[in-house]
Coordinates of C-alpha atoms and ligand atoms in Angstrom, one line a residue:
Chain A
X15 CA -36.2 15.1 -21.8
X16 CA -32.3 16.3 -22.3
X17 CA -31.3 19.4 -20.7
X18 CA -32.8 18.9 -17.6
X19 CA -30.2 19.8 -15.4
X20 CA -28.0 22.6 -15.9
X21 CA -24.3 23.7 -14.8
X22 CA -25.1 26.3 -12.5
X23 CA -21.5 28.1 -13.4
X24 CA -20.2 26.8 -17.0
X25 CA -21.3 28.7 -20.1
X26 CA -18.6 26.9 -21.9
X27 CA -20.9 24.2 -23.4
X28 CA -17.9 22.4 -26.1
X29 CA -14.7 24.0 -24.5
X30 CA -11.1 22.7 -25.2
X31 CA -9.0 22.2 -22.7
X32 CA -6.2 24.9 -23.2
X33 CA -9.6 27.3 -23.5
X34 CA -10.4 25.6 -20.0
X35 CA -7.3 26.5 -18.1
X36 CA -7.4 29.6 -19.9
X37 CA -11.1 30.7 -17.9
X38 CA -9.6 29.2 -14.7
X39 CA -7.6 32.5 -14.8
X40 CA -10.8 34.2 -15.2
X41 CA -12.2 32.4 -12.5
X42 CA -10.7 32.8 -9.7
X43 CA -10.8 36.4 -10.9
X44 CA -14.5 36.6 -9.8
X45 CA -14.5 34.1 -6.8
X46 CA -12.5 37.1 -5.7
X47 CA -15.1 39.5 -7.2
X48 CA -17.7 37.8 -5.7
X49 CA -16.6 37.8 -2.2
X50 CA -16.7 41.5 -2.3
X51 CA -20.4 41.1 -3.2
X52 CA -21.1 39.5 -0.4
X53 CA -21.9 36.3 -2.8
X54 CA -19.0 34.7 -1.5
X55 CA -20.2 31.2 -0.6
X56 CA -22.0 31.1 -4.1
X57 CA -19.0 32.0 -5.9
X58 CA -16.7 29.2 -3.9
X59 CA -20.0 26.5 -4.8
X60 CA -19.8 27.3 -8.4
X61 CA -16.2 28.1 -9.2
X62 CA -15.7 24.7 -10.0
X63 CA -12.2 24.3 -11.7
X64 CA -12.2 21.2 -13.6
X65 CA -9.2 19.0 -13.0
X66 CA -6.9 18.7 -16.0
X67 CA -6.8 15.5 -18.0
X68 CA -3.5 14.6 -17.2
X69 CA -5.1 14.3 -13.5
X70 CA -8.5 13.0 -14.6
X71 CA -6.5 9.7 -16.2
X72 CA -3.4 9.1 -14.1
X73 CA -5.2 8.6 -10.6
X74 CA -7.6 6.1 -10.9
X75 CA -9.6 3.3 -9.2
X76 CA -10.6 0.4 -12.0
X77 CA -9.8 -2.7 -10.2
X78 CA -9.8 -4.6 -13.5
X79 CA -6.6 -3.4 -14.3
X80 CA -4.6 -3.7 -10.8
X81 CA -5.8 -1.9 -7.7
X82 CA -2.7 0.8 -7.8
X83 CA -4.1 4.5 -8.7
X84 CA -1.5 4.7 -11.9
X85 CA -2.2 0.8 -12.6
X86 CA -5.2 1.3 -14.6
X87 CA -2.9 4.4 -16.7
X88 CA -0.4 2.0 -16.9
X89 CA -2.7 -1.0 -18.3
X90 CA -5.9 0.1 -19.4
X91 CA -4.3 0.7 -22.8
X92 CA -4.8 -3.3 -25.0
X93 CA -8.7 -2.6 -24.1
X94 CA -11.0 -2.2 -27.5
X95 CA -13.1 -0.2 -27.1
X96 CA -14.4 -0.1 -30.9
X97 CA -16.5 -2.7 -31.6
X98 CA -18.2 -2.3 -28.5
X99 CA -21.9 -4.4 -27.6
X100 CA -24.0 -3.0 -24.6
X101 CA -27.0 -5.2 -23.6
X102 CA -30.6 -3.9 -22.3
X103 CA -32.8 -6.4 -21.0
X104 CA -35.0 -7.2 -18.1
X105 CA -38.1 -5.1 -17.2
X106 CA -38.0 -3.4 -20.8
X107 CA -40.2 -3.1 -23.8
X108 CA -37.5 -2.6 -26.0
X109 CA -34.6 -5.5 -25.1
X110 CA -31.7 -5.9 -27.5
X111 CA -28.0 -5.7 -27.6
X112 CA -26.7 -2.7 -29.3
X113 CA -23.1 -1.3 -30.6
X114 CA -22.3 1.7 -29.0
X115 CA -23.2 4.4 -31.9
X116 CA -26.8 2.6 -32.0
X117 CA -27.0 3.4 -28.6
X118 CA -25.5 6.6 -28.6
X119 CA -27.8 7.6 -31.6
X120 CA -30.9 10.2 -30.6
X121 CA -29.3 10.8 -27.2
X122 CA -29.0 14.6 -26.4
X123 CA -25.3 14.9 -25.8
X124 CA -24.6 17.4 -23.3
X125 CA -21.3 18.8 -21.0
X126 CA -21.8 18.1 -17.1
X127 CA -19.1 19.7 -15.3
X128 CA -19.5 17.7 -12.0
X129 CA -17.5 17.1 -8.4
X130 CA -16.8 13.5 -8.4
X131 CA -16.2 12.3 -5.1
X132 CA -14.5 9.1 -4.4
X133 CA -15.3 7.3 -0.8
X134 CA -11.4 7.5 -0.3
X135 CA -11.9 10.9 0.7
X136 CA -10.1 12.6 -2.2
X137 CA -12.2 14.3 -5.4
X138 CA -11.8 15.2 -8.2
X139 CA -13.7 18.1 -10.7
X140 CA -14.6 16.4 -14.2
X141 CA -16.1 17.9 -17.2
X142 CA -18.2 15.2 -18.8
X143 CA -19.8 14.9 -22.3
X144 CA -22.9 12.3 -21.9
X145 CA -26.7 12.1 -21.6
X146 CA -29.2 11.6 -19.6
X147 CA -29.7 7.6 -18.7
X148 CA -33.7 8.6 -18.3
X149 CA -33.8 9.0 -22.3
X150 CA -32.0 5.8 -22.4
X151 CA -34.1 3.9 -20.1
X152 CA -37.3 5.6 -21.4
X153 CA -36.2 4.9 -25.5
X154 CA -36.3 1.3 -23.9
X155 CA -39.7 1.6 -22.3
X156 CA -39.7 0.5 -18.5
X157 CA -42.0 -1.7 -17.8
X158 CA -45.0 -1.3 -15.3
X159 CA -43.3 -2.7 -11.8
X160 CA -39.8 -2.1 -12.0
X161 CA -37.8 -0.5 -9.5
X162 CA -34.2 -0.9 -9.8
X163 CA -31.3 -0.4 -12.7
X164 CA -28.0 -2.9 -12.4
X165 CA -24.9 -2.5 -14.6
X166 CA -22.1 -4.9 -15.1
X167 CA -18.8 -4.1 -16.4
X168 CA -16.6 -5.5 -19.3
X169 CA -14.5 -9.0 -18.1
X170 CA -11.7 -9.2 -20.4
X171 CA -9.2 -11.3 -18.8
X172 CA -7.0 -10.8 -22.2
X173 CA -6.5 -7.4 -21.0
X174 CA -7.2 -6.8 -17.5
X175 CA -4.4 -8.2 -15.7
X176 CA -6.8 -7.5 -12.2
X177 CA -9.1 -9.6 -13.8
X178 CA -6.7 -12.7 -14.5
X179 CA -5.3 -12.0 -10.6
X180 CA -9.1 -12.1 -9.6
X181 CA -8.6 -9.3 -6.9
X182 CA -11.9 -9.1 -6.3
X183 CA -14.7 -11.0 -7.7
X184 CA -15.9 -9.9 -11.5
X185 CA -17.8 -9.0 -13.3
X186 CA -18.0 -5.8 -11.9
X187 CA -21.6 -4.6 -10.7
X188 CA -23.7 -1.6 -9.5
X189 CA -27.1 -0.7 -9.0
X190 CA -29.5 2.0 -8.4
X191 CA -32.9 2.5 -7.4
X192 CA -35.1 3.8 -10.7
X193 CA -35.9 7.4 -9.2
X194 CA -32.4 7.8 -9.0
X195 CA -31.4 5.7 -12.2
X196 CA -33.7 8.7 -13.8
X197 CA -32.9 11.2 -12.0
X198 CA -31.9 14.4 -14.4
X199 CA -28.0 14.6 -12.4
X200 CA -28.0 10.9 -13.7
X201 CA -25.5 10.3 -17.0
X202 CA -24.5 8.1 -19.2
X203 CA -20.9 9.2 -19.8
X204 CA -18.9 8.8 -23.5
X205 CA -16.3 11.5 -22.9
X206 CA -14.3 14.6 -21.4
X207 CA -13.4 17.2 -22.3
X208 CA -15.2 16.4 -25.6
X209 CA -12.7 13.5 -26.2
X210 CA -13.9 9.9 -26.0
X211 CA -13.1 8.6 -22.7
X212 CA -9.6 7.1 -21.7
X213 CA -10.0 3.4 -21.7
X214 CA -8.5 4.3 -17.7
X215 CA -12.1 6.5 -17.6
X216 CA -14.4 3.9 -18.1
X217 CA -14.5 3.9 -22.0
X218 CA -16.2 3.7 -23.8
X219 CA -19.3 4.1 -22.1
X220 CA -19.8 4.9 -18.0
X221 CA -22.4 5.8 -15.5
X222 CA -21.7 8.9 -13.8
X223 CA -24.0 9.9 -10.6
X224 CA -22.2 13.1 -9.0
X225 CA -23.9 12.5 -6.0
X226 CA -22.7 9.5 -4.7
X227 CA -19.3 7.9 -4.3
X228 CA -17.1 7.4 -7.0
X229 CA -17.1 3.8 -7.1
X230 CA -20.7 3.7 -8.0
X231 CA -20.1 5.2 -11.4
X232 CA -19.4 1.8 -13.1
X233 CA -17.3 1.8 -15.7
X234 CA -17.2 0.5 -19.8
X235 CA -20.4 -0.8 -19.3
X236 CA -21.8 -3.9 -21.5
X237 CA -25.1 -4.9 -19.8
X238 CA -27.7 -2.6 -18.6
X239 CA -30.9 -4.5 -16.4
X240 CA -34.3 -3.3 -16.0
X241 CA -35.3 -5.0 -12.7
X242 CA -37.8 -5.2 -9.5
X243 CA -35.4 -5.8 -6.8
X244 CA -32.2 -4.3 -5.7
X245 CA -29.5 -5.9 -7.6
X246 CA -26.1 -7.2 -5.9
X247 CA -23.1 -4.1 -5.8
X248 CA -19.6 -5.5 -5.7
X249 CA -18.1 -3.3 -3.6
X250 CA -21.4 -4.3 -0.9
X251 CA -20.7 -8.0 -1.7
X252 CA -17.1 -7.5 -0.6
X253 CA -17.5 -5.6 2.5
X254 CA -21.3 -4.9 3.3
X255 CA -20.2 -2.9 6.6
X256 CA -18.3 -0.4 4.8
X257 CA -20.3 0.2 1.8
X258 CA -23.8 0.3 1.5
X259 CA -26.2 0.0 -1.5
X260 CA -26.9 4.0 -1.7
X261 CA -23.4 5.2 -0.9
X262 CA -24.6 8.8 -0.8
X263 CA -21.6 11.2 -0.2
X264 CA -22.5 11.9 3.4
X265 CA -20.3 13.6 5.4
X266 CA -22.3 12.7 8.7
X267 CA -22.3 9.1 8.2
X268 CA -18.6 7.9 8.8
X269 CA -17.2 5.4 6.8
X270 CA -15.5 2.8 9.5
X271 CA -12.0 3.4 7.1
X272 CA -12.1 6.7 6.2
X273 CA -13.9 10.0 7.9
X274 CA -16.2 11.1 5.2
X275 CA -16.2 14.7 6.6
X276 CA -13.7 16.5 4.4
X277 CA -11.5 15.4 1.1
X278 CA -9.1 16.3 -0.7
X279 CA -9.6 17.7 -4.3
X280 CA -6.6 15.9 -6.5
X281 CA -3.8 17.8 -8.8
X282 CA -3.4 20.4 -5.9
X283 CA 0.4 19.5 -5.2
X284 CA 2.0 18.9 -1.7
X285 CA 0.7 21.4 0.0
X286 CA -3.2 21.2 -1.1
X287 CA -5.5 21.6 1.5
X288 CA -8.9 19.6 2.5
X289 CA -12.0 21.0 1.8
X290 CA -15.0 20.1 3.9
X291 CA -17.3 17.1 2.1
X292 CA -21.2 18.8 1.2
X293 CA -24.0 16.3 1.6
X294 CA -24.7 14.9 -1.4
X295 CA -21.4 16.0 -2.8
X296 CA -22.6 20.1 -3.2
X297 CA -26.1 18.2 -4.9
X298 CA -28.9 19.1 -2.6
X299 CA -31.5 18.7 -5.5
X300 CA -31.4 14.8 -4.8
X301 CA -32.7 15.1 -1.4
X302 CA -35.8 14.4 -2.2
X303 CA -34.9 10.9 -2.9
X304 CA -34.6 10.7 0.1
X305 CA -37.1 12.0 2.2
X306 CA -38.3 10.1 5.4
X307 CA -35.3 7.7 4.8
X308 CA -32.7 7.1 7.4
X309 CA -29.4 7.7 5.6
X310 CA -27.2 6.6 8.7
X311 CA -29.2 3.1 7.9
X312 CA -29.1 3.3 4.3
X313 CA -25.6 4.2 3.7
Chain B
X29 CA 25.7 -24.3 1.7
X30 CA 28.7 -25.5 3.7
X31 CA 29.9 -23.2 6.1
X32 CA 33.7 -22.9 4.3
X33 CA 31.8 -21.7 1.3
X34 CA 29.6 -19.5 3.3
X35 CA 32.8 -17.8 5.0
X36 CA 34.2 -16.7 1.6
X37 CA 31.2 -14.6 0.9
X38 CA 30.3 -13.3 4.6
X39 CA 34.1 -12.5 5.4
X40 CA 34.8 -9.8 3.4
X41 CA 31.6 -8.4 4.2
X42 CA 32.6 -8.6 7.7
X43 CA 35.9 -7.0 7.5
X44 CA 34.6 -4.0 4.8
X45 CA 31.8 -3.9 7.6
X46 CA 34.5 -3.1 10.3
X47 CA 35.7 -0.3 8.7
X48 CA 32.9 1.7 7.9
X49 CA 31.4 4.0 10.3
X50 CA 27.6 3.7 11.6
X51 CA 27.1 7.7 11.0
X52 CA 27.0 6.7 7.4
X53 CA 23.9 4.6 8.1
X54 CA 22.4 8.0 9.4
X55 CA 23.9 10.4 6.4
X56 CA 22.6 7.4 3.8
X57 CA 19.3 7.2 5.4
X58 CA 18.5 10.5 5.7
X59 CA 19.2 11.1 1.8
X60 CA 15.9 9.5 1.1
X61 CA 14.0 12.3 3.1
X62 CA 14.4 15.6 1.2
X63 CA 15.1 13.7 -2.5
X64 CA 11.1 12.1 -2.1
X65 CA 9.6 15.5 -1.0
X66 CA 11.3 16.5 -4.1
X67 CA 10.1 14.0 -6.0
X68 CA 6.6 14.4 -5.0
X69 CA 6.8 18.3 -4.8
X70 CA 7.9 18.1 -9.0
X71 CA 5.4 15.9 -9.8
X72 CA 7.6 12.4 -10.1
X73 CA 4.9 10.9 -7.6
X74 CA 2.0 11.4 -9.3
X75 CA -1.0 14.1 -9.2
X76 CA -1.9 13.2 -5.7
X77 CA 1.5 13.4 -3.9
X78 CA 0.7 13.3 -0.4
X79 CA -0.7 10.2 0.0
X80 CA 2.0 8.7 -2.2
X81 CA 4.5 10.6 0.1
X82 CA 2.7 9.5 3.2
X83 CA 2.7 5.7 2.0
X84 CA 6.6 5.7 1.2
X85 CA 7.9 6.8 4.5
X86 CA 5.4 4.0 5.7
X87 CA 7.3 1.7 3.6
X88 CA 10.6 2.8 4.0
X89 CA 9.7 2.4 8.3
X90 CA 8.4 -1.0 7.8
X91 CA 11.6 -1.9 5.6
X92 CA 14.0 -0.4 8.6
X93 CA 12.4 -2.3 11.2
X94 CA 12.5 -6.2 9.0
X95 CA 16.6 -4.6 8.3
X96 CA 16.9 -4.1 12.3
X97 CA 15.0 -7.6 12.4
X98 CA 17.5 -9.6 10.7
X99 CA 20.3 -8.6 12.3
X100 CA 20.6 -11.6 14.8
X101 CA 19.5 -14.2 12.6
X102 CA 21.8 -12.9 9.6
X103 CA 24.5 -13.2 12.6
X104 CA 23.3 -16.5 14.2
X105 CA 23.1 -18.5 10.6
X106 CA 25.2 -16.8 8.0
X107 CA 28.1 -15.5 10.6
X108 CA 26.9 -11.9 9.4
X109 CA 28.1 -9.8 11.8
X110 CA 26.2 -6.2 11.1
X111 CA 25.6 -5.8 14.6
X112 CA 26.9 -2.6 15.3
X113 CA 24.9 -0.9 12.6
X114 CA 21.5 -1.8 14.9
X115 CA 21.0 0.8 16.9
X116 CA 21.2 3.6 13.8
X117 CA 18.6 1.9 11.9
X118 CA 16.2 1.4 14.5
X119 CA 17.0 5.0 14.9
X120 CA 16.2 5.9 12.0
X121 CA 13.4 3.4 12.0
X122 CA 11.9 5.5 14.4
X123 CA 12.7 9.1 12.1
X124 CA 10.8 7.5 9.4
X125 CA 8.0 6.8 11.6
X126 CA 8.1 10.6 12.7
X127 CA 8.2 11.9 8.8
X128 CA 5.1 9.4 8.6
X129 CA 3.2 10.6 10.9
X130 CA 4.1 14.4 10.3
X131 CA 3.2 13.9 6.7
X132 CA -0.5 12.3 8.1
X133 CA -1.0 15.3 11.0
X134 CA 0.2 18.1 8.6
X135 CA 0.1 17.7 4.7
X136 CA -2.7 15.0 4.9
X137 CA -5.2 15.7 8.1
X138 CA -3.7 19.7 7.9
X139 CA -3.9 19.6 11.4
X140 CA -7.7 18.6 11.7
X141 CA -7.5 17.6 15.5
X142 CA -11.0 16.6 15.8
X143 CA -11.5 14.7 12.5
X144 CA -7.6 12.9 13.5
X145 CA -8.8 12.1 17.1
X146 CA -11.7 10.4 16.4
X147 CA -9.7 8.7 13.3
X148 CA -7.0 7.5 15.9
X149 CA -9.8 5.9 18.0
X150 CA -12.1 4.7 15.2
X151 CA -10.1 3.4 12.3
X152 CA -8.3 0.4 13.4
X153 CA -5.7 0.6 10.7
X154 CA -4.8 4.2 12.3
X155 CA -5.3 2.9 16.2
X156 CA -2.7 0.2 15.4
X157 CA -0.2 2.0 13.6
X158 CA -0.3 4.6 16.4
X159 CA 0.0 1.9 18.7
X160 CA 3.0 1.2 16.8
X161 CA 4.8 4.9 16.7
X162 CA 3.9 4.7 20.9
X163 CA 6.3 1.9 21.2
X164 CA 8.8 3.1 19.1
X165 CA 9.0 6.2 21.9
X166 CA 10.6 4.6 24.8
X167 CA 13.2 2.6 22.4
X168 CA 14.0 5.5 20.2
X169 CA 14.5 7.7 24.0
X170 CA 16.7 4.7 25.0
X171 CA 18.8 4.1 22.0
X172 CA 22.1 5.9 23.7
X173 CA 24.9 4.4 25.4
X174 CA 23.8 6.2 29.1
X175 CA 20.4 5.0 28.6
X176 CA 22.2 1.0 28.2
X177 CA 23.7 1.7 31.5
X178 CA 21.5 3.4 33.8
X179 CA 19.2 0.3 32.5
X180 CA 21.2 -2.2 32.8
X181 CA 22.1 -4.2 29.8
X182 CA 19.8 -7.2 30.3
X183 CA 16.6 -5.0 31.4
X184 CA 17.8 -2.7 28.0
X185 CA 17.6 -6.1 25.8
X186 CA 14.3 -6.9 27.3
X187 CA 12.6 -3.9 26.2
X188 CA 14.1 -3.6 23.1
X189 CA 12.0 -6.6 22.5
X190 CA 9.1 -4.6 22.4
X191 CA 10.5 -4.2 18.7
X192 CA 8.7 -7.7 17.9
X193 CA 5.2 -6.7 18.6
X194 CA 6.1 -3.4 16.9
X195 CA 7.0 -4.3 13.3
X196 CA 4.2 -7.0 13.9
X197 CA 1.4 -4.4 14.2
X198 CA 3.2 -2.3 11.5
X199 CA 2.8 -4.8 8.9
X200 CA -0.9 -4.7 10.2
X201 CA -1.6 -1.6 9.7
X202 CA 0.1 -2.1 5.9
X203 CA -2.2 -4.8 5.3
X204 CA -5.3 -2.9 6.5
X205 CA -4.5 0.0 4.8
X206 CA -5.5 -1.8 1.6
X207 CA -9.0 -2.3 0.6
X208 CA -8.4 -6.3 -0.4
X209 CA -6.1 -8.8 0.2
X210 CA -2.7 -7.5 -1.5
X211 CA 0.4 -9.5 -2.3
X212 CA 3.1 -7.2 -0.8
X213 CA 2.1 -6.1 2.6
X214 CA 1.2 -10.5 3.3
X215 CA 5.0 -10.6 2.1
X216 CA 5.9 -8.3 4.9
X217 CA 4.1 -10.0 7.6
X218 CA 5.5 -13.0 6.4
X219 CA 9.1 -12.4 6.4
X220 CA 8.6 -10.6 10.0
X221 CA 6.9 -13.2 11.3
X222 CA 9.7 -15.5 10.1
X223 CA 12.1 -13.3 11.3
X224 CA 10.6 -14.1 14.5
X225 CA 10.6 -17.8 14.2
X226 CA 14.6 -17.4 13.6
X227 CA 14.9 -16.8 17.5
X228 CA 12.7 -19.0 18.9
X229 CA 14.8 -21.8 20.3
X230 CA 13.4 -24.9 20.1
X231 CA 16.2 -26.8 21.8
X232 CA 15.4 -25.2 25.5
X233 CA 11.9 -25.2 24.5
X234 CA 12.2 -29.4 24.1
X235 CA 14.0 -29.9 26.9
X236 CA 11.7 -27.9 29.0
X237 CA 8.9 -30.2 28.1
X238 CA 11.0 -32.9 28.8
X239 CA 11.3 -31.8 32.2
X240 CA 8.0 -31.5 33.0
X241 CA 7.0 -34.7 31.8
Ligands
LIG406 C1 5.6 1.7 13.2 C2 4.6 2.4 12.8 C3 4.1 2.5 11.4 C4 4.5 1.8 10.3 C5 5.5 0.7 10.2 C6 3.6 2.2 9.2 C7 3.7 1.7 7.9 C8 2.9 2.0 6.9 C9 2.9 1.4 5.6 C10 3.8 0.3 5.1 C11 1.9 2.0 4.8 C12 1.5 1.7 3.4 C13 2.5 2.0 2.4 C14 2.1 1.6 1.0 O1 0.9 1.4 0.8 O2 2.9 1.5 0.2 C15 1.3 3.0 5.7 C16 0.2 3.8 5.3 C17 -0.4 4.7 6.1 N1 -0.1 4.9 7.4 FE1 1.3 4.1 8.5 N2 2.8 3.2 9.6 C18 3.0 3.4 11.0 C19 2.4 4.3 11.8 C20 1.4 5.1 11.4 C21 0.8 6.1 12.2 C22 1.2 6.4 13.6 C23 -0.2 6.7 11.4 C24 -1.1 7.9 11.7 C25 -1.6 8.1 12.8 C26 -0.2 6.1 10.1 C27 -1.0 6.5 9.1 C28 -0.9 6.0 7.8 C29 -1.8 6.4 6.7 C30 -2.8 7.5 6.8 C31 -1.4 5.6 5.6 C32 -2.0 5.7 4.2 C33 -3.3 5.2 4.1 C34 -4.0 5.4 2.8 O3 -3.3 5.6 1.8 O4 -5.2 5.4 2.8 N3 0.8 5.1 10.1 N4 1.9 3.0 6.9

């Protein structure tokens, strides 16, 4: 069921970084090209430059390990990440707790070059190695009746120093409806820029779901559930007014702290400029999710 | 501490105080400005160096005003006598303030009008820090020897109070900013609000009561 869903631009399946900055060059070469041809607006959609890994690991959100953007950088390092135990249970035929290579094992490994769009209006372009979470979810057989997917991250108060200061209440969890959970955009994340991930990333295994905001991607996952009702999201549990259970990027429905309408894409220096948010983050094939669902409600 | 003890240390400052002259509080001050847009513009503020830009000359505002603060009380109860270096840091108080909210209007919003009017009017942390910069106006307009006089000096002092709600709503604004409860903008509210608490005079205050009853 792999391949599913394709990178409308990138040919450059297992590239290395210096080969990466290397076709930027090339790129904006034909965004240029393209506006000529009158394909301008397709060009600017797909020209996605992927932010360097310097940027992808310095400017994070992962509360665990202090809620400053370089405190997770600064900290995440004393995390082990080998060993490493993920648990599926709940509405599954197949329950168990697995290391990470058993469940990596039989999963088509793919690159995802995807916007990822955090809800504090700034974005970033990441090139992810992963697979789908429906091959996952489907090697584990969902049961007849289930309708929602809940993660939970690591608690490792040995190592987390956000943890031990309890900034927010842990373990960290997320959820998602199953049509989305298997939804072909939908990864399971294990690296980038075909290294593992940096502990700061999420190692050594994330959720990544391009279409929504950032902080529904949970992070170095241990416990995957199988479930028939929507499952509590920490950042819902702390403030339910500002974030929602779906936390679709939306730049029509305003967040009450920050206007969702444009962002800003990271590593662009002082001068960068905004860019206007897309619904759906630039993913309009997820609409359908949607459909006869008011999104102003269920934000 | 007694107060013989206390003179030996606040003296000298007093007297090296005397001599030195409040421009420097403006030529020191102002060195911060273009040394943090170099900082940020080389990359020694990280990859996303506006917001870290933007959230300094916050700082560095909220830090001016708690310094402008404690000016009485450091003269009231240690004999600290720094007085005539007020007036340039609420001055430059009020340039931080300005760099602040340039930073927000031009490198941040990049001159978004519509999305920055509706932010000013629907994101409380931005409605009270521009609450804030609006009554910084009227004392940074004032802070000039003419402006003391045409006032009045007790009408001048009385407005100048307006400084109190001021760093108030600016420490506010710090702790709305955040997403949770942090450590170090409660730290700033509470040394402003004990600031504060230094000039309340509970003596007249007692006596009042007294009076009544
Ligand atoms: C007296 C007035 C003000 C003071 C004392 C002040 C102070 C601060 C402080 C201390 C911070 C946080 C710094 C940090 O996190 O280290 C901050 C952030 C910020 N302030 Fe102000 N501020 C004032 C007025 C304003 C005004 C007028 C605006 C815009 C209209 C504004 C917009 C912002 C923004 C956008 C941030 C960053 C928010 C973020 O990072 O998400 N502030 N300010």
């Amino acid at each position: 069921m792999a391949h599913r869903w394709k990178n409308t631009f990138t040919h450059a399946d297992v590239t290395p970084e210096p080969l990466w900055l290397n076709r930027r060059a090339i790129l904006a070469g034909m965004a240029g090209a393209g506006a000529l041809g009158g394909v301008g607006s397709v060009a600017a959609q797909e020209a996605l430059e992927p932010n360097t890994w310097e940027q992808i690991t310095t400017y994070n959100n992962f509360y665990e390990f202090g809620t400053g953007k370089s405190d997770p950088s600064d900290n995440a390092g004393d995390m082990v990440t080998d060993p490493w135990e993920i648990t599926i249970d709940g509405m599954v035929d197949n329950p168990g707790t697995f290391s990470l290579a058993e469940l990596v094992d039989g999963m088509t490994m793919e690159e995802r070059l995807y916007r990822f769009r955090c809800v504090e209006a700034w974005a970033m372009v990441v090139p992810w190695n992963g697979f789908e979470l429906a091959d996952l979810l489907n090697r584990a057989g969902i049961q007849d009746g289930a309708t929602h997917v809940a993660f939970e991250t690591a608690v490792l108060p040995d190592v987390m120093p956000g943890v031990r200061r309890n900034v927010i209440e842990f373990p960290y969890v997320e959820g998602l409806r199953l049509d989305e959970a298997v939804h072909p955009l939908t990864i399971m994340a294990t690296g980038i820029y075909d290294r593992p991930l940096a502990n700061q990333s999420g190692a050594p295994i994330r959720l990544v779901v391009p279409w929504k905001y950032g902080f529904k991607s949970i992070k170095s996952i241990v416990k995957i559930t199988v479930t028939n009702e929507q499952p509590p999201t920490t950042w819902n549990k702390i403030n339910a007014r500002e974030y929602g259970f779906y936390s679709n990027v939306n730049p029509q429905v305003d967040h009450p702290r920050w206007s969702q309408a444009s962002h800003r894409v990271i590593g662009g220096g002082l001068f960068n400029s905004r860019e206007d948010t897309l619904m759906f983050n630039g993913y309009p094939e997820v609409a359908s999710l949607y459909e006869g669902m008011d999104l102003r409600e269920n934000y | 501490m007694p107060m013989s003890a206390l003179s030996k240390f606040v003296d000298p400052i007093n007297s090296f105080a005397r001599k030195v002259p409040t421009w420097l509080v403006y030529i020191l001050y102002s060195l911060p400005i273009p040394y943090l847009f170099w900082l940020a513009q080389t990359g020694g503020m990280g990859v996303e160096p506006i917001n870290a830009l933007e959230r300094e000359m916050g700082e560095i505002t909220l830090q001016l005003l708690i310094i402008g603060l404690a000016i009485t009380p450091a003269r009231k109860y240690l004999g600290l006598n720094l007085l005539k270096f007020r007036r340039a840091i609420g001055v430059m108080a009020f340039f931080y303030v300005v760099v602040h909210l340039g930073i927000w209007v031009l490198l941040d919003m990049n001159l978004r009008w519509g999305q920055m009017w509706a932010d000013i009017w629907k994101r409380p942390y931005i409605t009270i820090g521009m609450a804030a910069f609006l009554g910084m106006i009227p004392l940074a307009v004032t802070s000039n020897n003419w402006s003391v006089r045409k006032l009045g000096a007790a009408s001048w002092r009385k407005m100048h109070k307006l400084v109190y709600p001021i760093a108030v709503l600016g420490a506010v604004h710090f702790i709305m900013v955040q997403k949770v409860w942090e450590v170090e903008p409660l730290l700033y509210l509470t040394v402003i609000l004990g600031l504060l608490a230094l000039r309340y005079k509970p003596s007249q205050k007692a006596s009042g009561v007294s009076a009544n009853g």
